[in-house]
Amino acid sequence: HIIYAGGDDVFLIGSWDDILELAVDLYRTLKRFTGDKLHFSAGVGLFKSHHPVADMARQTGILEAAAKAMPGKDSLSLFGISDDALRLETYHWQDFIDKVCGEKLQFLQTHFCFAHETGSDEKRLPLGKTGLYRLLALLGTKGPVQLARFAYLLARMDPGARASENHRKTYQEVRQTLYGWYRREKDRQELLTATELILYGLREKGEPSR
């Protein structure tokens, strides 16, 4: 739904994944149309379906302002998976496209088999909602104790000595890659956002998705 479009402002409401995809399309199209001479900043909020539209506009305005405050602008600011409190996750567009989605999100999708997917998988490791929420909680913290807990979480993903060679190989890739990302703040934040996107996609029918 196009709620408002005038001047250089647009306010849209729709399914969270459609809105994100459209925002990326708008960024790429404006970049191409203007010869990369104009900046495009956006705020994407995740709300329950009955949330007042006026408050959606207010909160996404805060997100947009945070995106515009980034050096060089050309940024996207979005909520975490919980809309109980304002928590900004702000990225330059290319970092969101290439690092959050193209690297972190793709890695999770190619190395894990999630709750909504049925049947066995010859390469991917099983990971349900509970495991994803544990991963998310640890990604939101840092410090020696949290690092040890994160390493323990990765150890619990070990499929065991009787697992297939493919699963063992996948696990080694998961352990090495996720541990390395956790230790670097920028990578950890990007992985946190990618994990949130996975969890939001797993929400059951009838749960808020706006």
PDB file of C-alpha atoms in Angstrom, residues 4-205:
ATOM      1  CA  TYR A   4       2.133   8.708   0.710  1.00  0.00           C
ATOM      2  CA  ALA A   5       4.342   9.637  -2.224  1.00  0.00           C
ATOM      3  CA  GLY A   6       5.324  13.242  -2.768  1.00  0.00           C
ATOM      4  CA  GLY A   7       8.492  15.234  -3.382  1.00  0.00           C
ATOM      5  CA  ASP A   8      11.365  12.949  -2.441  1.00  0.00           C
ATOM      6  CA  ASP A   9       9.435  11.017   0.239  1.00  0.00           C
ATOM      7  CA  VAL A  10       7.610   7.682   0.042  1.00  0.00           C
ATOM      8  CA  PHE A  11       5.729   5.878   2.809  1.00  0.00           C
ATOM      9  CA  LEU A  12       4.797   2.249   2.113  1.00  0.00           C
ATOM     10  CA  ILE A  13       3.114  -0.497   4.150  1.00  0.00           C
ATOM     11  CA  GLY A  14       3.259  -4.166   3.244  1.00  0.00           C
ATOM     12  CA  SER A  15       4.732  -7.562   3.965  1.00  0.00           C
ATOM     13  CA  TRP A  16       8.163  -7.144   5.563  1.00  0.00           C
ATOM     14  CA  ASP A  17      10.021  -9.139   2.909  1.00  0.00           C
ATOM     15  CA  ASP A  18       8.270  -7.362   0.023  1.00  0.00           C
ATOM     16  CA  ILE A  19       9.101  -3.985   1.559  1.00  0.00           C
ATOM     17  CA  LEU A  20      12.785  -4.883   1.929  1.00  0.00           C
ATOM     18  CA  GLU A  21      12.994  -6.208  -1.629  1.00  0.00           C
ATOM     19  CA  LEU A  22      11.248  -3.102  -2.979  1.00  0.00           C
ATOM     20  CA  ALA A  23      13.544  -0.823  -0.978  1.00  0.00           C
ATOM     21  CA  VAL A  24      16.582  -2.504  -2.537  1.00  0.00           C
ATOM     22  CA  ASP A  25      14.993  -2.189  -6.000  1.00  0.00           C
ATOM     23  CA  LEU A  26      14.347   1.526  -5.404  1.00  0.00           C
ATOM     24  CA  TYR A  27      17.935   2.057  -4.295  1.00  0.00           C
ATOM     25  CA  ARG A  28      19.372   0.284  -7.334  1.00  0.00           C
ATOM     26  CA  THR A  29      16.997   2.009  -9.762  1.00  0.00           C
ATOM     27  CA  LEU A  30      17.668   5.501  -8.378  1.00  0.00           C
ATOM     28  CA  LYS A  31      21.411   4.824  -8.404  1.00  0.00           C
ATOM     29  CA  ARG A  32      21.251   3.828 -12.075  1.00  0.00           C
ATOM     30  CA  PHE A  33      18.783   6.565 -13.122  1.00  0.00           C
ATOM     31  CA  THR A  34      20.749   9.412 -11.511  1.00  0.00           C
ATOM     32  CA  GLY A  35      24.223   8.157 -12.369  1.00  0.00           C
ATOM     33  CA  ASP A  36      24.901   7.628  -8.661  1.00  0.00           C
ATOM     34  CA  LYS A  37      24.564  11.392  -8.030  1.00  0.00           C
ATOM     35  CA  LEU A  38      21.720  11.280  -5.461  1.00  0.00           C
ATOM     36  CA  HIS A  39      21.557   9.566  -2.085  1.00  0.00           C
ATOM     37  CA  PHE A  40      18.745   7.229  -1.029  1.00  0.00           C
ATOM     38  CA  SER A  41      18.085   6.605   2.657  1.00  0.00           C
ATOM     39  CA  ALA A  42      15.280   4.499   4.126  1.00  0.00           C
ATOM     40  CA  GLY A  43      13.820   3.331   7.416  1.00  0.00           C
ATOM     41  CA  VAL A  44      12.047  -0.031   7.592  1.00  0.00           C
ATOM     42  CA  GLY A  45      10.035  -0.851  10.698  1.00  0.00           C
ATOM     43  CA  LEU A  46       8.530  -4.204  11.662  1.00  0.00           C
ATOM     44  CA  PHE A  47       5.132  -3.904  13.346  1.00  0.00           C
ATOM     45  CA  LYS A  48       2.164  -5.995  14.359  1.00  0.00           C
ATOM     46  CA  SER A  49      -0.726  -5.860  11.906  1.00  0.00           C
ATOM     47  CA  HIS A  50      -2.955  -3.812  14.249  1.00  0.00           C
ATOM     48  CA  HIS A  51      -0.274  -1.202  15.039  1.00  0.00           C
ATOM     49  CA  PRO A  52      -1.498   2.392  14.436  1.00  0.00           C
ATOM     50  CA  VAL A  53      -0.353   3.690  11.056  1.00  0.00           C
ATOM     51  CA  ALA A  54       0.430   7.135  12.492  1.00  0.00           C
ATOM     52  CA  ASP A  55       2.883   5.575  14.939  1.00  0.00           C
ATOM     53  CA  MET A  56       4.404   3.484  12.154  1.00  0.00           C
ATOM     54  CA  ALA A  57       5.118   6.737  10.329  1.00  0.00           C
ATOM     55  CA  ARG A  58       6.629   8.307  13.462  1.00  0.00           C
ATOM     56  CA  GLN A  59       8.907   5.370  14.244  1.00  0.00           C
ATOM     57  CA  THR A  60      10.054   4.818  10.670  1.00  0.00           C
ATOM     58  CA  GLY A  61      10.798   8.543  10.553  1.00  0.00           C
ATOM     59  CA  ILE A  62      13.251   7.990  13.416  1.00  0.00           C
ATOM     60  CA  LEU A  63      14.780   5.113  11.475  1.00  0.00           C
ATOM     61  CA  GLU A  64      15.071   7.215   8.328  1.00  0.00           C
ATOM     62  CA  ALA A  65      16.793   9.991  10.280  1.00  0.00           C
ATOM     63  CA  ALA A  66      19.305   7.450  11.625  1.00  0.00           C
ATOM     64  CA  ALA A  67      20.000   6.268   8.067  1.00  0.00           C
ATOM     65  CA  LYS A  68      20.556   9.846   6.886  1.00  0.00           C
ATOM     66  CA  ALA A  69      22.982  10.423   9.759  1.00  0.00           C
ATOM     67  CA  MET A  70      25.350   7.737   8.455  1.00  0.00           C
ATOM     68  CA  PRO A  71      28.540   9.067   6.839  1.00  0.00           C
ATOM     69  CA  GLY A  72      27.878   9.348   3.114  1.00  0.00           C
ATOM     70  CA  LYS A  73      24.171   8.638   3.681  1.00  0.00           C
ATOM     71  CA  ASP A  74      22.888   6.027   1.152  1.00  0.00           C
ATOM     72  CA  SER A  75      21.836   3.849   4.086  1.00  0.00           C
ATOM     73  CA  LEU A  76      19.083   1.673   5.488  1.00  0.00           C
ATOM     74  CA  SER A  77      17.997   1.570   9.125  1.00  0.00           C
ATOM     75  CA  LEU A  78      15.699  -1.159  10.429  1.00  0.00           C
ATOM     76  CA  PHE A  79      14.250  -2.639  13.584  1.00  0.00           C
ATOM     77  CA  GLY A  80      15.274  -5.881  15.176  1.00  0.00           C
ATOM     78  CA  ILE A  81      12.789  -8.762  15.195  1.00  0.00           C
ATOM     79  CA  SER A  82      11.179  -7.464  18.404  1.00  0.00           C
ATOM     80  CA  ASP A  83       9.088  -4.305  18.211  1.00  0.00           C
ATOM     81  CA  ASP A  84       8.896  -3.946  21.994  1.00  0.00           C
ATOM     82  CA  ALA A  85      11.740  -1.415  22.008  1.00  0.00           C
ATOM     83  CA  LEU A  86      13.528   0.766  19.499  1.00  0.00           C
ATOM     84  CA  ARG A  87      16.835  -0.798  18.467  1.00  0.00           C
ATOM     85  CA  LEU A  88      18.519   0.548  15.373  1.00  0.00           C
ATOM     86  CA  GLU A  89      20.396  -1.593  12.902  1.00  0.00           C
ATOM     87  CA  THR A  90      21.833   0.735  10.281  1.00  0.00           C
ATOM     88  CA  TYR A  91      23.851  -0.187   7.198  1.00  0.00           C
ATOM     89  CA  HIS A  92      25.047   1.390   4.015  1.00  0.00           C
ATOM     90  CA  TRP A  93      23.027  -0.135   1.219  1.00  0.00           C
ATOM     91  CA  GLN A  94      25.867  -2.121  -0.307  1.00  0.00           C
ATOM     92  CA  ASP A  95      26.808  -3.560   3.089  1.00  0.00           C
ATOM     93  CA  PHE A  96      23.195  -4.647   3.617  1.00  0.00           C
ATOM     94  CA  ILE A  97      22.960  -6.137   0.134  1.00  0.00           C
ATOM     95  CA  ASP A  98      26.406  -7.737  -0.051  1.00  0.00           C
ATOM     96  CA  LYS A  99      27.264  -8.520   3.578  1.00  0.00           C
ATOM     97  CA  VAL A 100      23.976  -9.026   5.453  1.00  0.00           C
ATOM     98  CA  CYS A 101      22.019 -10.699   2.644  1.00  0.00           C
ATOM     99  CA  GLY A 102      24.601 -11.829   0.122  1.00  0.00           C
ATOM    100  CA  GLU A 103      27.063 -13.241   2.649  1.00  0.00           C
ATOM    101  CA  LYS A 104      25.546 -13.850   6.139  1.00  0.00           C
ATOM    102  CA  LEU A 105      21.969 -14.688   5.162  1.00  0.00           C
ATOM    103  CA  GLN A 106      23.067 -16.846   2.252  1.00  0.00           C
ATOM    104  CA  PHE A 107      25.520 -18.708   4.478  1.00  0.00           C
ATOM    105  CA  LEU A 108      22.780 -19.527   6.996  1.00  0.00           C
ATOM    106  CA  GLN A 109      20.436 -20.680   4.246  1.00  0.00           C
ATOM    107  CA  THR A 110      23.006 -22.909   2.549  1.00  0.00           C
ATOM    108  CA  HIS A 111      24.391 -24.476   5.744  1.00  0.00           C
ATOM    109  CA  PHE A 112      21.263 -24.975   7.866  1.00  0.00           C
ATOM    110  CA  CYS A 113      17.931 -26.716   7.378  1.00  0.00           C
ATOM    111  CA  PHE A 114      15.280 -24.715   9.262  1.00  0.00           C
ATOM    112  CA  ALA A 115      12.098 -25.675  11.082  1.00  0.00           C
ATOM    113  CA  HIS A 116       9.720 -25.126   8.157  1.00  0.00           C
ATOM    114  CA  GLU A 117      11.700 -27.423   5.836  1.00  0.00           C
ATOM    115  CA  THR A 118      10.733 -31.085   5.987  1.00  0.00           C
ATOM    116  CA  GLY A 119      12.691 -34.181   5.060  1.00  0.00           C
ATOM    117  CA  SER A 120      16.366 -34.987   5.377  1.00  0.00           C
ATOM    118  CA  ASP A 121      19.159 -32.934   3.883  1.00  0.00           C
ATOM    119  CA  GLU A 122      22.439 -34.423   2.755  1.00  0.00           C
ATOM    120  CA  LYS A 123      24.532 -31.327   3.472  1.00  0.00           C
ATOM    121  CA  ARG A 124      22.739 -28.835   5.736  1.00  0.00           C
ATOM    122  CA  LEU A 125      22.569 -29.072   9.511  1.00  0.00           C
ATOM    123  CA  PRO A 126      19.160 -28.964  11.257  1.00  0.00           C
ATOM    124  CA  LEU A 127      18.470 -25.757  13.199  1.00  0.00           C
ATOM    125  CA  GLY A 128      15.083 -24.983  14.740  1.00  0.00           C
ATOM    126  CA  LYS A 129      13.626 -21.804  16.197  1.00  0.00           C
ATOM    127  CA  THR A 130      15.024 -22.495  19.659  1.00  0.00           C
ATOM    128  CA  GLY A 131      18.561 -22.759  18.296  1.00  0.00           C
ATOM    129  CA  LEU A 132      18.101 -19.610  16.240  1.00  0.00           C
ATOM    130  CA  TYR A 133      16.863 -17.647  19.262  1.00  0.00           C
ATOM    131  CA  ARG A 134      19.863 -18.841  21.288  1.00  0.00           C
ATOM    132  CA  LEU A 135      22.142 -17.751  18.460  1.00  0.00           C
ATOM    133  CA  LEU A 136      20.379 -14.395  18.311  1.00  0.00           C
ATOM    134  CA  ALA A 137      20.682 -13.801  22.061  1.00  0.00           C
ATOM    135  CA  LEU A 138      24.432 -14.425  22.041  1.00  0.00           C
ATOM    136  CA  LEU A 139      24.999 -12.288  18.949  1.00  0.00           C
ATOM    137  CA  GLY A 140      23.500  -9.367  20.839  1.00  0.00           C
ATOM    138  CA  THR A 141      26.190  -9.561  23.524  1.00  0.00           C
ATOM    139  CA  LYS A 142      29.983  -9.560  23.681  1.00  0.00           C
ATOM    140  CA  GLY A 143      32.790 -10.250  26.134  1.00  0.00           C
ATOM    141  CA  PRO A 144      34.925 -13.246  27.214  1.00  0.00           C
ATOM    142  CA  VAL A 145      32.033 -15.056  28.928  1.00  0.00           C
ATOM    143  CA  GLN A 146      29.711 -14.587  25.966  1.00  0.00           C
ATOM    144  CA  LEU A 147      32.451 -15.747  23.596  1.00  0.00           C
ATOM    145  CA  ALA A 148      32.800 -18.949  25.615  1.00  0.00           C
ATOM    146  CA  ARG A 149      29.028 -19.442  25.547  1.00  0.00           C
ATOM    147  CA  PHE A 150      28.995 -18.879  21.790  1.00  0.00           C
ATOM    148  CA  ALA A 151      31.740 -21.469  21.345  1.00  0.00           C
ATOM    149  CA  TYR A 152      29.686 -23.881  23.463  1.00  0.00           C
ATOM    150  CA  LEU A 153      26.623 -23.230  21.303  1.00  0.00           C
ATOM    151  CA  LEU A 154      28.653 -24.058  18.201  1.00  0.00           C
ATOM    152  CA  ALA A 155      29.952 -27.219  19.870  1.00  0.00           C
ATOM    153  CA  ARG A 156      26.376 -28.377  20.482  1.00  0.00           C
ATOM    154  CA  MET A 157      25.754 -28.192  16.725  1.00  0.00           C
ATOM    155  CA  ASP A 158      28.297 -30.978  16.166  1.00  0.00           C
ATOM    156  CA  PRO A 159      26.413 -33.768  14.372  1.00  0.00           C
ATOM    157  CA  GLY A 160      28.650 -36.419  15.945  1.00  0.00           C
ATOM    158  CA  ALA A 161      31.169 -38.974  14.753  1.00  0.00           C
ATOM    159  CA  ARG A 162      28.473 -41.095  13.079  1.00  0.00           C
ATOM    160  CA  ALA A 163      27.305 -38.234  10.874  1.00  0.00           C
ATOM    161  CA  SER A 164      27.900 -38.307   7.134  1.00  0.00           C
ATOM    162  CA  GLU A 165      31.039 -36.806   5.649  1.00  0.00           C
ATOM    163  CA  ASN A 166      28.955 -34.001   4.130  1.00  0.00           C
ATOM    164  CA  HIS A 167      27.435 -33.091   7.488  1.00  0.00           C
ATOM    165  CA  ARG A 168      30.851 -33.178   9.158  1.00  0.00           C
ATOM    166  CA  LYS A 169      32.253 -30.878   6.481  1.00  0.00           C
ATOM    167  CA  THR A 170      29.305 -28.497   6.841  1.00  0.00           C
ATOM    168  CA  TYR A 171      29.765 -28.397  10.598  1.00  0.00           C
ATOM    169  CA  GLN A 172      33.457 -27.526  10.291  1.00  0.00           C
ATOM    170  CA  GLU A 173      32.561 -24.662   7.933  1.00  0.00           C
ATOM    171  CA  VAL A 174      29.830 -23.452  10.308  1.00  0.00           C
ATOM    172  CA  ARG A 175      32.056 -23.596  13.383  1.00  0.00           C
ATOM    173  CA  GLN A 176      34.977 -21.799  11.777  1.00  0.00           C
ATOM    174  CA  THR A 177      32.923 -19.142   9.966  1.00  0.00           C
ATOM    175  CA  LEU A 178      30.451 -18.231  12.726  1.00  0.00           C
ATOM    176  CA  TYR A 179      33.172 -18.125  15.385  1.00  0.00           C
ATOM    177  CA  GLY A 180      35.246 -15.781  13.234  1.00  0.00           C
ATOM    178  CA  TRP A 181      32.256 -13.523  12.552  1.00  0.00           C
ATOM    179  CA  TYR A 182      31.349 -13.382  16.230  1.00  0.00           C
ATOM    180  CA  ARG A 183      34.788 -12.067  17.154  1.00  0.00           C
ATOM    181  CA  ARG A 184      34.524  -9.121  14.711  1.00  0.00           C
ATOM    182  CA  GLU A 185      31.923  -6.544  15.768  1.00  0.00           C
ATOM    183  CA  LYS A 186      30.827  -5.538  12.259  1.00  0.00           C
ATOM    184  CA  ASP A 187      30.439  -9.156  11.147  1.00  0.00           C
ATOM    185  CA  ARG A 188      28.619 -10.040  14.378  1.00  0.00           C
ATOM    186  CA  GLN A 189      26.089  -7.247  13.835  1.00  0.00           C
ATOM    187  CA  GLU A 190      25.524  -8.311  10.236  1.00  0.00           C
ATOM    188  CA  LEU A 191      25.040 -11.935  11.323  1.00  0.00           C
ATOM    189  CA  LEU A 192      22.564 -10.804  13.978  1.00  0.00           C
ATOM    190  CA  THR A 193      20.445  -9.007  11.362  1.00  0.00           C
ATOM    191  CA  ALA A 194      20.612 -12.004   9.005  1.00  0.00           C
ATOM    192  CA  THR A 195      19.492 -14.299  11.839  1.00  0.00           C
ATOM    193  CA  GLU A 196      16.576 -11.970  12.574  1.00  0.00           C
ATOM    194  CA  LEU A 197      15.508 -12.131   8.932  1.00  0.00           C
ATOM    195  CA  ILE A 198      15.584 -15.931   9.056  1.00  0.00           C
ATOM    196  CA  LEU A 199      13.475 -15.944  12.244  1.00  0.00           C
ATOM    197  CA  TYR A 200      10.983 -13.477  10.850  1.00  0.00           C
ATOM    198  CA  GLY A 201      10.541 -15.708   7.817  1.00  0.00           C
ATOM    199  CA  LEU A 202       9.853 -18.680  10.105  1.00  0.00           C
ATOM    200  CA  ARG A 203       6.976 -17.009  11.949  1.00  0.00           C
ATOM    201  CA  GLU A 204       3.893 -19.123  11.748  1.00  0.00           C
ATOM    202  CA  LYS A 205       0.795 -18.152   9.821  1.00  0.00           C
TER     203      LYS A 205
END
